[in-house]
């Protein structure tokens, strides 16, 4: 696997405002990197620097081996970029916009028409091809911009919130598309939708306050959650108190929560200390105490919980 | 160069897909025509030339050209499309050139559409057509200078109204510096050399050099260098303001 994006100590200040500070990571071909972080964390700023729109205050990065500040045009030729908010010329039609982008990429004639057709089919834009972009709905606008960004089949894709504003079917479609394209590309997407990470990303970077807080596979990150390997069980309400007593006496259980109670049943969650595997011990202990278990399962942990834990200090920075 | 042309085509289509193009052309033709005939005394003068028509151009351009140039960058920055444009493999200077060229060609189209006036003088008398052609060329060059300044100012703001007002003000200064009134104001205290320099940078002085005689190289060089310098500054401003 070869490295297509390589970022070293990328830093950006807007006057005195620090937006990105010493961000370092690299992305290989075949990877889909989910770029997460609270509002104002510096995701878009990092992406804008990679796309050659903003000049870094310090640090450097290469895309396909080309330096983003010294060889900006070479970088831009190999890059598909979806800017935040998917800006596009409202007076152009989707077809016009793609032809314009193709023109600036030096793609003409039959090759251009073929690439445009592929892109249009991938994002299902056939029905709106001839309508001015300003008359399209938000989701269609986003898809038009996406179509533009993948038009030239670039090796590196940088997409700032690609599924924002799409309906569930289209989100599904776009995620599939990303997975299909992932094999021979390096893809970076920023998102606030954590399910998306599990759905498409092979790797996650969480940034907060301009710095990288975590860099791991989604599954690894979830193990850092307090809910990793937590055991959830359902039982008759009458047994709940008994179970709680047994569980809180166990060494590997840090906390017992009652998470629901209805129709005469109660649901309890036992959080595992250090994420240890506690299912069998919990099962045995509770059964021995005479609790009738109606259901029992283990949680993997939650990305949103890890996200909160890692970024709570830098949350709502703009406020 | 290919990119300049791609951007130029897109910008021209942007003009014609909004009412701006038609409003501009109609107003330009109506004003140019009516002023020539009524204010300039075109018919009474008994002369078969277009002096009155061309004399009026600087003043017409003073507010029409900033209206043409104001959207070039301000709109792009306001709507965020500048990020789309500048992340395509295109140099800032190419974008600046393409946009300017589109607006300049558009002004040229409006100018060409005044040809009925030319036909009229030829019908009424026997004008010096070489002179008229030179004056048309001079007028187009002057329009380019107004435009280059307007494009530059447009890059400094996201607000098209501010761009319009500021461009008109800057262009006004370039126009006025040739008027006798301004000249005598400077002459009262400034050295003669300075007074002459101020007159030299005037659009009026240079334009009248072009309408009154055969093509004056100095005036042509003046307008072309003004356009060149403005476009270089324009490029620098776009680069500088990108992130804001
Ligand atoms: N042009 C600018 N001028 C000044 N400050 C800016 C500018 N652009 C971004 N910032 C600041 O940089 C920081 C990072 O912004 P950025 O847009 O990269 O965040 P983000 O992670 O993309 O957030 P979101 O999730 O809301 O899109 C913020 O504090 C923001 O206010
Ligand atoms: Mg953002």
Coordinates of C-alpha atoms in Angstrom, one line a residue, chain A residues 75-312:
Chain A
X75 CA -1.8 18.5 -6.3
X76 CA -5.1 19.9 -7.6
X77 CA -4.9 17.8 -10.8
X78 CA -4.9 14.6 -8.7
X79 CA -7.4 15.6 -6.1
X80 CA -11.1 15.5 -6.0
X81 CA -12.4 18.1 -3.5
X82 CA -15.8 18.8 -2.1
X83 CA -15.7 22.1 -0.2
X84 CA -17.8 22.6 2.9
X85 CA -21.3 23.6 2.0
X86 CA -20.8 22.4 -1.6
X87 CA -20.6 25.8 -3.3
X88 CA -21.4 25.8 -7.0
X89 CA -22.3 28.4 -9.6
X90 CA -26.1 28.8 -9.3
X91 CA -26.6 29.9 -12.9
X92 CA -24.9 26.8 -14.4
X93 CA -26.7 23.5 -14.9
X94 CA -25.0 20.4 -13.4
X95 CA -23.9 19.6 -16.9
X96 CA -22.4 23.0 -17.3
X97 CA -20.6 22.8 -14.0
X98 CA -19.1 19.5 -14.8
X99 CA -18.0 20.7 -18.2
X100 CA -16.4 23.8 -16.7
X101 CA -14.5 21.7 -14.2
X102 CA -13.5 19.2 -16.9
X103 CA -12.3 22.1 -19.1
X104 CA -10.0 23.4 -16.4
X105 CA -8.7 19.9 -15.9
X106 CA -7.9 19.7 -19.6
X107 CA -10.5 16.9 -20.3
X108 CA -12.3 17.4 -23.5
X109 CA -14.3 15.6 -26.2
X110 CA -15.5 12.1 -26.0
X111 CA -13.5 11.4 -22.9
X112 CA -15.1 14.3 -21.1
X113 CA -18.6 13.2 -22.1
X114 CA -17.9 9.6 -20.9
X115 CA -16.5 10.7 -17.5
X116 CA -19.5 13.1 -17.0
X117 CA -21.9 10.3 -17.8
X118 CA -20.3 7.9 -15.3
X119 CA -20.3 10.6 -12.6
X120 CA -24.0 11.4 -13.4
X121 CA -25.0 7.8 -13.1
X122 CA -23.1 7.3 -9.9
X123 CA -24.9 10.1 -8.2
X124 CA -28.2 9.7 -10.0
X125 CA -28.4 13.2 -11.5
X126 CA -30.1 12.3 -14.8
X127 CA -33.3 14.1 -13.8
X128 CA -31.7 17.4 -13.0
X129 CA -29.0 17.7 -15.5
X130 CA -30.5 20.6 -17.5
X131 CA -31.8 22.6 -14.5
X132 CA -29.9 25.6 -13.1
X133 CA -28.2 24.5 -9.9
X134 CA -29.8 27.4 -7.9
X135 CA -33.2 25.8 -8.5
X136 CA -32.2 22.4 -7.1
X137 CA -32.9 21.1 -3.6
X138 CA -30.1 21.0 -1.0
X139 CA -29.5 17.3 -1.4
X140 CA -29.2 17.5 -5.2
X141 CA -26.8 20.5 -4.9
X142 CA -24.6 18.4 -2.7
X143 CA -24.8 15.5 -5.1
X144 CA -23.9 17.8 -8.0
X145 CA -20.8 18.9 -6.2
X146 CA -19.9 15.4 -5.3
X147 CA -20.3 14.4 -8.9
X148 CA -17.9 17.2 -9.8
X149 CA -15.4 16.1 -7.3
X150 CA -15.2 12.5 -8.6
X151 CA -15.5 13.4 -12.2
X152 CA -11.8 12.9 -13.2
X153 CA -11.5 9.7 -11.2
X154 CA -8.9 11.2 -8.9
X155 CA -6.5 9.2 -6.8
X156 CA -7.2 11.3 -3.7
X157 CA -10.6 12.4 -2.6
X158 CA -11.2 15.0 0.1
X159 CA -14.8 15.4 1.0
X160 CA -16.0 17.9 3.6
X161 CA -19.3 16.6 5.0
X162 CA -20.3 14.7 1.8
X163 CA -23.6 13.3 3.2
X164 CA -24.8 16.4 4.9
X165 CA -28.3 17.1 3.8
X166 CA -28.9 13.8 1.9
X167 CA -31.9 11.7 2.6
X168 CA -31.3 8.2 4.1
X169 CA -31.4 6.5 0.8
X170 CA -28.9 8.8 -0.7
X171 CA -26.7 8.6 2.3
X172 CA -26.7 4.9 1.8
X173 CA -25.9 5.3 -1.9
X174 CA -23.1 7.7 -1.3
X175 CA -21.5 5.4 1.4
X176 CA -21.7 2.5 -1.0
X177 CA -20.1 4.6 -3.7
X178 CA -17.3 5.6 -1.3
X179 CA -16.6 2.0 -0.5
X180 CA -16.6 1.0 -4.1
X181 CA -14.1 3.7 -4.9
X182 CA -12.0 3.1 -1.9
X183 CA -10.0 0.2 -3.4
X184 CA -7.7 2.4 -5.5
X185 CA -8.0 5.7 -3.9
X186 CA -7.2 7.5 -0.6
X187 CA -10.3 9.1 0.7
X188 CA -10.7 11.6 3.5
X189 CA -14.2 12.5 4.7
X190 CA -15.2 14.8 7.5
X191 CA -18.5 14.1 9.1
X192 CA -20.6 14.6 12.2
X193 CA -22.5 11.4 11.7
X194 CA -20.9 8.7 13.8
X195 CA -22.7 5.8 12.2
X196 CA -21.0 6.8 9.0
X197 CA -17.7 6.0 10.5
X198 CA -18.7 2.4 11.2
X199 CA -20.4 2.2 7.8
X200 CA -17.5 3.4 5.5
X201 CA -14.3 4.3 7.4
X202 CA -11.4 2.0 7.8
X203 CA -9.7 4.5 10.0
X204 CA -10.8 7.4 12.3
X205 CA -9.0 10.6 13.3
X206 CA -10.6 12.7 15.9
X207 CA -9.3 16.3 16.2
X208 CA -10.2 18.8 18.9
X209 CA -8.9 22.3 19.2
X210 CA -6.8 21.9 16.1
X211 CA -4.9 18.9 17.4
X212 CA -5.1 15.1 16.7
X213 CA -6.7 13.5 19.7
X214 CA -7.0 10.0 18.4
X215 CA -6.0 8.0 15.3
X216 CA -7.2 4.4 15.2
X217 CA -9.6 1.9 13.6
X218 CA -13.2 2.4 14.5
X219 CA -13.3 -0.9 16.4
X220 CA -10.2 0.1 18.4
X221 CA -11.7 3.4 19.3
X222 CA -14.8 1.8 20.6
X223 CA -12.8 -0.2 23.1
X224 CA -11.9 3.1 24.8
X225 CA -15.5 3.7 25.6
X226 CA -16.8 3.2 29.1
X227 CA -19.4 1.0 27.5
X228 CA -16.9 -1.4 26.0
X229 CA -17.8 -5.0 27.0
X230 CA -20.6 -3.7 29.2
X231 CA -23.2 -6.4 29.8
X232 CA -26.9 -5.6 29.4
X233 CA -29.5 -7.9 30.7
X234 CA -33.3 -8.0 31.0
X235 CA -35.2 -9.6 33.9
X236 CA -38.4 -9.4 35.8
X237 CA -38.6 -6.1 37.9
X238 CA -38.9 -8.2 41.0
X239 CA -35.4 -9.7 40.4
X240 CA -33.8 -6.4 39.6
X241 CA -32.8 -5.3 43.1
X242 CA -31.3 -8.7 43.8
X243 CA -29.3 -8.6 40.6
X244 CA -28.1 -5.1 41.3
X245 CA -26.8 -6.2 44.7
X246 CA -24.9 -9.1 43.3
X247 CA -23.4 -7.1 40.5
X248 CA -22.2 -4.2 42.6
X249 CA -20.3 -6.7 44.7
X250 CA -18.3 -8.0 41.8
X251 CA -14.7 -6.9 41.3
X252 CA -14.8 -6.4 37.6
X253 CA -18.0 -4.3 37.6
X254 CA -17.4 -0.6 38.0
X255 CA -21.0 0.5 37.9
X256 CA -24.5 -0.8 37.5
X257 CA -27.1 1.2 35.8
X258 CA -30.8 0.6 35.5
X259 CA -31.6 1.7 32.0
X260 CA -35.2 0.9 31.6
X261 CA -38.3 -0.5 33.3
X262 CA -41.5 -1.5 31.6
X263 CA -44.2 -4.1 31.5
X264 CA -42.8 -5.8 34.6
X265 CA -39.3 -6.1 33.3
X266 CA -36.2 -4.1 34.0
X267 CA -33.0 -3.7 32.1
X268 CA -29.6 -3.3 33.8
X269 CA -26.2 -2.5 32.4
X270 CA -23.0 -3.6 34.2
X271 CA -20.0 -1.5 33.1
X272 CA -16.8 -3.5 32.9
X273 CA -13.7 -2.3 34.6
X274 CA -11.0 -1.5 32.0
X275 CA -13.1 -3.1 29.3
X276 CA -12.4 -6.6 30.5
X277 CA -14.6 -9.5 29.3
X278 CA -17.1 -10.0 32.1
X279 CA -20.0 -11.8 30.3
X280 CA -19.5 -15.3 31.7
X281 CA -18.7 -14.2 35.3
X282 CA -21.7 -11.9 35.3
X283 CA -24.0 -14.5 33.8
X284 CA -22.9 -17.1 36.4
X285 CA -23.2 -14.8 39.4
X286 CA -26.6 -13.5 38.5
X287 CA -28.0 -16.9 37.7
X288 CA -26.6 -18.3 40.9
X289 CA -28.4 -15.5 42.8
X290 CA -31.7 -16.9 41.3
X291 CA -32.4 -14.1 38.9
X292 CA -34.4 -15.1 35.9
X293 CA -32.5 -13.7 32.9
X294 CA -34.7 -13.0 29.9
X295 CA -32.0 -11.6 27.8
X296 CA -28.3 -10.8 28.0
X297 CA -25.9 -9.3 25.6
X298 CA -22.5 -7.5 25.4
X299 CA -22.0 -3.9 24.1
X300 CA -19.1 -3.0 21.9
X301 CA -18.8 0.4 23.1
X302 CA -19.9 3.6 21.6
X303 CA -18.1 6.0 19.3
X304 CA -20.1 9.0 20.5
X305 CA -19.0 8.3 24.1
X306 CA -15.3 8.1 23.1
X307 CA -15.8 11.2 21.0
X308 CA -17.3 13.1 23.9
X309 CA -14.5 11.9 26.2
X310 CA -11.8 13.0 23.9
X311 CA -13.1 16.3 22.9
X312 CA -15.2 17.6 25.8

